[in-house]
mmCIF file of C-alpha atoms in Angstrom:
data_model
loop_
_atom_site.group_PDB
_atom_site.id
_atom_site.type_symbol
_atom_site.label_atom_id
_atom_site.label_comp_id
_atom_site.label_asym_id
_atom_site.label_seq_id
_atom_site.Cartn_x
_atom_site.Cartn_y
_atom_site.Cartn_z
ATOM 1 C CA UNK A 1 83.928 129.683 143.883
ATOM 2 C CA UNK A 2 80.580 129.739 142.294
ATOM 3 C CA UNK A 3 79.762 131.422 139.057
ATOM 4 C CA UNK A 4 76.373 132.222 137.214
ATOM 5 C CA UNK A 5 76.408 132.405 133.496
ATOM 6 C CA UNK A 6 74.026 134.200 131.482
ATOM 7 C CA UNK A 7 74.111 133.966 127.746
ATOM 8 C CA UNK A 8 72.223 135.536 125.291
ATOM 9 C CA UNK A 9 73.678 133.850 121.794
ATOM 10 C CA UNK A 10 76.490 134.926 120.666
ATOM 11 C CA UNK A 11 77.188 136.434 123.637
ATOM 12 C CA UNK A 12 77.796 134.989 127.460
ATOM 13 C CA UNK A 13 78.781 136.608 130.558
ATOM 14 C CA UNK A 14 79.607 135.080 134.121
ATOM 15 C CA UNK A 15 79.144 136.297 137.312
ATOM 16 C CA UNK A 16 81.067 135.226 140.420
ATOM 17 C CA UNK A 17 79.197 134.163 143.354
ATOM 18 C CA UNK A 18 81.063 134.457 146.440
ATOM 19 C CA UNK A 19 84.924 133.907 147.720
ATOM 20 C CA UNK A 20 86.719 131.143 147.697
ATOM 21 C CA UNK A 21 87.428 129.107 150.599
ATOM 22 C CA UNK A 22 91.016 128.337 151.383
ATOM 23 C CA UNK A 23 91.784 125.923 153.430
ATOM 24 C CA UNK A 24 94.108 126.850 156.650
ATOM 25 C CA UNK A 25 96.877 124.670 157.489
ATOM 26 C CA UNK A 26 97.051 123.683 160.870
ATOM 27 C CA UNK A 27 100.780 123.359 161.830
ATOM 28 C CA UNK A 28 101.680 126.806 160.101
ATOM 29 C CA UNK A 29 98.320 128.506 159.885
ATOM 30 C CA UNK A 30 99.078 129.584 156.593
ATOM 31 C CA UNK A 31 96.369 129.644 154.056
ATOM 32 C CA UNK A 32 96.399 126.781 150.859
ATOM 33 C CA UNK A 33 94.618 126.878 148.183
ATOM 34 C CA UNK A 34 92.681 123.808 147.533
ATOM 35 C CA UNK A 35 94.606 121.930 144.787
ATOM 36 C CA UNK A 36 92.646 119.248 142.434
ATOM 37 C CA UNK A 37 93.907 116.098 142.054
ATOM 38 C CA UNK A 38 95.122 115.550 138.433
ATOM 39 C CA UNK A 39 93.629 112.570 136.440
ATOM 40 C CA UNK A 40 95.786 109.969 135.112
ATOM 41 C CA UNK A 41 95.634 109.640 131.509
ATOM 42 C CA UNK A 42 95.047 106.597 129.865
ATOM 43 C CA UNK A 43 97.300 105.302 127.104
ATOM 44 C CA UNK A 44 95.758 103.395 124.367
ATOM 45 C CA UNK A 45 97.249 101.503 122.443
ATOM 46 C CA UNK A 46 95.433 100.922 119.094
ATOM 47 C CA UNK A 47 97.139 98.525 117.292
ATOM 48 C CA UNK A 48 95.532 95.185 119.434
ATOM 49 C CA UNK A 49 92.306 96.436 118.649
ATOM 50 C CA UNK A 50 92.869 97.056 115.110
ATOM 51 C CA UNK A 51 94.471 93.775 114.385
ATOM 52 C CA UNK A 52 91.650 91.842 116.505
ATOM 53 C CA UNK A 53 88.641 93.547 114.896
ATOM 54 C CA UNK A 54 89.975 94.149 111.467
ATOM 55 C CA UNK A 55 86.661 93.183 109.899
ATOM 56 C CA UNK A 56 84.634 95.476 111.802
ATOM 57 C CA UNK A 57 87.199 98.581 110.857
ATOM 58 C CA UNK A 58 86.809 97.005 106.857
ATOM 59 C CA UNK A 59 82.670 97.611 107.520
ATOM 60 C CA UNK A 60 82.698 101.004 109.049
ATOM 61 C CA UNK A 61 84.888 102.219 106.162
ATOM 62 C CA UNK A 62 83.090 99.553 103.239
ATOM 63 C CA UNK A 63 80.147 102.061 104.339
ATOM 64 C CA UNK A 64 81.606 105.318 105.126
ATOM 65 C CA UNK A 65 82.654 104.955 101.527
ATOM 66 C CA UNK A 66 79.031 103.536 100.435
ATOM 67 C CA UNK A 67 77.581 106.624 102.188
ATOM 68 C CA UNK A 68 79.977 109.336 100.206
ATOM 69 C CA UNK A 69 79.068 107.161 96.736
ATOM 70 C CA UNK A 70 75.747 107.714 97.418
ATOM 71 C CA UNK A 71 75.727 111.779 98.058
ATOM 72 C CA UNK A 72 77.156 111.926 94.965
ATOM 73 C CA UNK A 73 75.106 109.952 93.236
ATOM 74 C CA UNK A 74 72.365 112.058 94.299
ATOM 75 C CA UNK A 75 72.561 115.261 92.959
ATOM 76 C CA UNK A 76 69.878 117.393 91.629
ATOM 77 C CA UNK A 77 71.808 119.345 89.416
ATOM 78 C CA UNK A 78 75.696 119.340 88.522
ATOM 79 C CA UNK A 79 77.168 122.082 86.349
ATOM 80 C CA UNK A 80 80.804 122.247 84.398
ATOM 81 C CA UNK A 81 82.100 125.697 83.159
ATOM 82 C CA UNK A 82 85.055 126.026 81.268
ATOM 83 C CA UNK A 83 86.855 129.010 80.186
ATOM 84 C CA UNK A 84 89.507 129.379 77.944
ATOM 85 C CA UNK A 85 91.624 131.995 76.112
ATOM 86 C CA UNK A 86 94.793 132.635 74.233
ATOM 87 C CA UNK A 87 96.678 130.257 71.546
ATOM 88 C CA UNK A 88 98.721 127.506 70.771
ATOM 89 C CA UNK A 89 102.379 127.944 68.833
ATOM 90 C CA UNK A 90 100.843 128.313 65.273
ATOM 91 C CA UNK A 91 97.738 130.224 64.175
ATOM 92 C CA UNK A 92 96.237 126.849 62.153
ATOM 93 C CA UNK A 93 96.897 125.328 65.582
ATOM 94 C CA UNK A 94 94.996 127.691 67.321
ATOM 95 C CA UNK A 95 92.184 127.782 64.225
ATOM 96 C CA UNK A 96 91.661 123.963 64.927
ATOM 97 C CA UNK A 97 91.173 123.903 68.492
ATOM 98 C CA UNK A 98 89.295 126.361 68.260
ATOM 99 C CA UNK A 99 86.850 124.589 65.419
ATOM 100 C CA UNK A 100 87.355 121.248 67.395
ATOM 101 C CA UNK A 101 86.236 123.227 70.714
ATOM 102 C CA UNK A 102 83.018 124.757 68.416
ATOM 103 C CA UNK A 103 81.819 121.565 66.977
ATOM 104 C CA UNK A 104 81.942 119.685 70.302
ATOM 105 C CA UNK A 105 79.521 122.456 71.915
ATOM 106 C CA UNK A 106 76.444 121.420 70.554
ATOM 107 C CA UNK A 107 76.210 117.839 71.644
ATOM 108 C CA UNK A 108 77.193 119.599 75.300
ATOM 109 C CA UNK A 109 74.425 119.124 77.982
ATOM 110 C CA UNK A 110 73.351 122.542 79.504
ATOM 111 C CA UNK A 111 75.200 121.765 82.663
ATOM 112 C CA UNK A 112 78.328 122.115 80.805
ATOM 113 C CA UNK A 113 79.324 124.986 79.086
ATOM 114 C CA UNK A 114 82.930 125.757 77.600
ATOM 115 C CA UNK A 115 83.979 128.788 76.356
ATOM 116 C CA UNK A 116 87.235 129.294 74.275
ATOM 117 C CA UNK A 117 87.975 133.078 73.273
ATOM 118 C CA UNK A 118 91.463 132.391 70.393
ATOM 119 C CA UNK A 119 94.483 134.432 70.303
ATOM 120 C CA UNK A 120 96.256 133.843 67.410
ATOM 121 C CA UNK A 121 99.602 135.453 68.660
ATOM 122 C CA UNK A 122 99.570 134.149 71.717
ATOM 123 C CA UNK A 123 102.153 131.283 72.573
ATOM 124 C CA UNK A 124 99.887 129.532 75.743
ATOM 125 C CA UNK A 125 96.162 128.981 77.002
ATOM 126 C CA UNK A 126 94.996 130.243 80.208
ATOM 127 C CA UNK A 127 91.744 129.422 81.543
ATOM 128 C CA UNK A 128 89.774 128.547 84.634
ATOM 129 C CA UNK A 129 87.526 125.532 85.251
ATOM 130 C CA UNK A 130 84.278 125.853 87.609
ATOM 131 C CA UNK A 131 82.365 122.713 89.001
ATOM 132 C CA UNK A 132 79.622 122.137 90.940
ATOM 133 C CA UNK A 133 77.319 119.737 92.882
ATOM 134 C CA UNK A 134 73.632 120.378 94.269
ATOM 135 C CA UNK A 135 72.817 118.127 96.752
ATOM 136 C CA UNK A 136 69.046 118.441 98.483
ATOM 137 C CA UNK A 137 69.394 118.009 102.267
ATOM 138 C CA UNK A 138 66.673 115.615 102.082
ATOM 139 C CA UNK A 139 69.197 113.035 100.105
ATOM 140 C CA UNK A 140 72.149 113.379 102.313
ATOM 141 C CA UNK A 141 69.776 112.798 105.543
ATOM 142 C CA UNK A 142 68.651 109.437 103.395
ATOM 143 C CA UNK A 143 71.917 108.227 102.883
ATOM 144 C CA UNK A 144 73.704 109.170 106.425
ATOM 145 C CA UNK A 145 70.043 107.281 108.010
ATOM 146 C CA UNK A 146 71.470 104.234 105.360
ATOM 147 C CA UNK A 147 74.559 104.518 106.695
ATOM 148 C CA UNK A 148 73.813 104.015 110.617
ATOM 149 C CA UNK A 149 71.712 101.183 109.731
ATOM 150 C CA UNK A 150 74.238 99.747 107.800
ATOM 151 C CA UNK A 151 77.244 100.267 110.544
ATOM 152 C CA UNK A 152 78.138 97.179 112.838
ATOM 153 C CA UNK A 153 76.943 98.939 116.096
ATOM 154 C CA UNK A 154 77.043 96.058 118.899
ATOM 155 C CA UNK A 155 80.760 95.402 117.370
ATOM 156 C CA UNK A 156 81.295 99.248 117.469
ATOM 157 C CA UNK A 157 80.013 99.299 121.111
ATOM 158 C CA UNK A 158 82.604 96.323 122.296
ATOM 159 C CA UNK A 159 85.329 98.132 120.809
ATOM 160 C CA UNK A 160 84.647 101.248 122.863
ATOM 161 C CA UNK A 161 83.736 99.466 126.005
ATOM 162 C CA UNK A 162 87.527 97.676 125.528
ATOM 163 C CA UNK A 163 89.085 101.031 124.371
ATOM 164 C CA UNK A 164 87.789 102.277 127.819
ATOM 165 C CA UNK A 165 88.824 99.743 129.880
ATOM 166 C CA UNK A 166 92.224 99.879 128.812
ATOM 167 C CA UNK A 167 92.623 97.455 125.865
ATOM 168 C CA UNK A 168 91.902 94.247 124.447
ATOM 169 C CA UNK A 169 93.021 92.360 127.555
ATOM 170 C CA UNK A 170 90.869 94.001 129.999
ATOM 171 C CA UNK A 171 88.292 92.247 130.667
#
């Protein structure tokens, strides 16, 4: 059977294009559908090719994790928010975080900010913490260009080629 598509993002619709053929049995003259053949599926077995190219697998994630080091080592800004409220067990408790929280505010960049409103009758402290990361794209396309120059590719490329074949014995 043939089909026609015709999509228009986000939407696609097919068309059918003829009938389809069934093939007619001779002996009974009944018609059969044409049945594909079903692919075999390859097992892998990933354990000979981790053992034999252990170094290569150490590389690929020695710069996987140099590439993630060096997004975040990039940003252009980061910012910290901190909100607090309520009390510890004793008012003079609560007084001295409080004045502990205060004094520590002005050597604070301004990407961090905390905020601490006291309760003096209350027995706990809720609060919620915010934090952020901006990243330009132009830094993360840096560092993932770093990171395919730095990845073992003809290594990379042997391992596939022996994955498809069927394993490290194949030759």
């Amino acid at each position: 059977m043939k089909a026609a598509v015709i999509g228009i993002f986000p939407f696609k619709h097919s068309l059918k294009i003829g009938k389809e053929k069934k093939k007619r049995s001779i002996k009974t003259g009944i018609d059969k559908p044409k049945v594909k053949a079903t692919s075999k599926k390859r097992d892998y077995n990933v354990t000979p090719v981790i053992i034999d190219d252990f170094e290569t697998i150490i590389s690929v994630i020695g710069s996987a994790l140099r590439l993630i080091g060096g997004i975040l080592k990039s940003p252009d800004r980061y910012y910290l928010r901190v909100r607090l409220s309520g009390g510890l067990s004793a008012p003079d408790l609560t007084g001295g975080l409080y004045g502990g929280i205060e004094s520590v505010k002005p050597l604070l960049s301004k990407s961090v900010s905390i905020s601490y409103r006291p309760d003096f009758l209350a027995q706990s402290i809720e609060g919620d913490v915010t934090a952020g990361l901006v990243v330009r794209i132009s830094s993360i396309i840096k560092e993932i260009l770093i990171f395919g120059w730095r990845l073992p590719k003809l290594r990379l490329i042997k391992i596939y080629r022996k994955m498809r074949k069927g394993g490290p014995n194949a030759k």
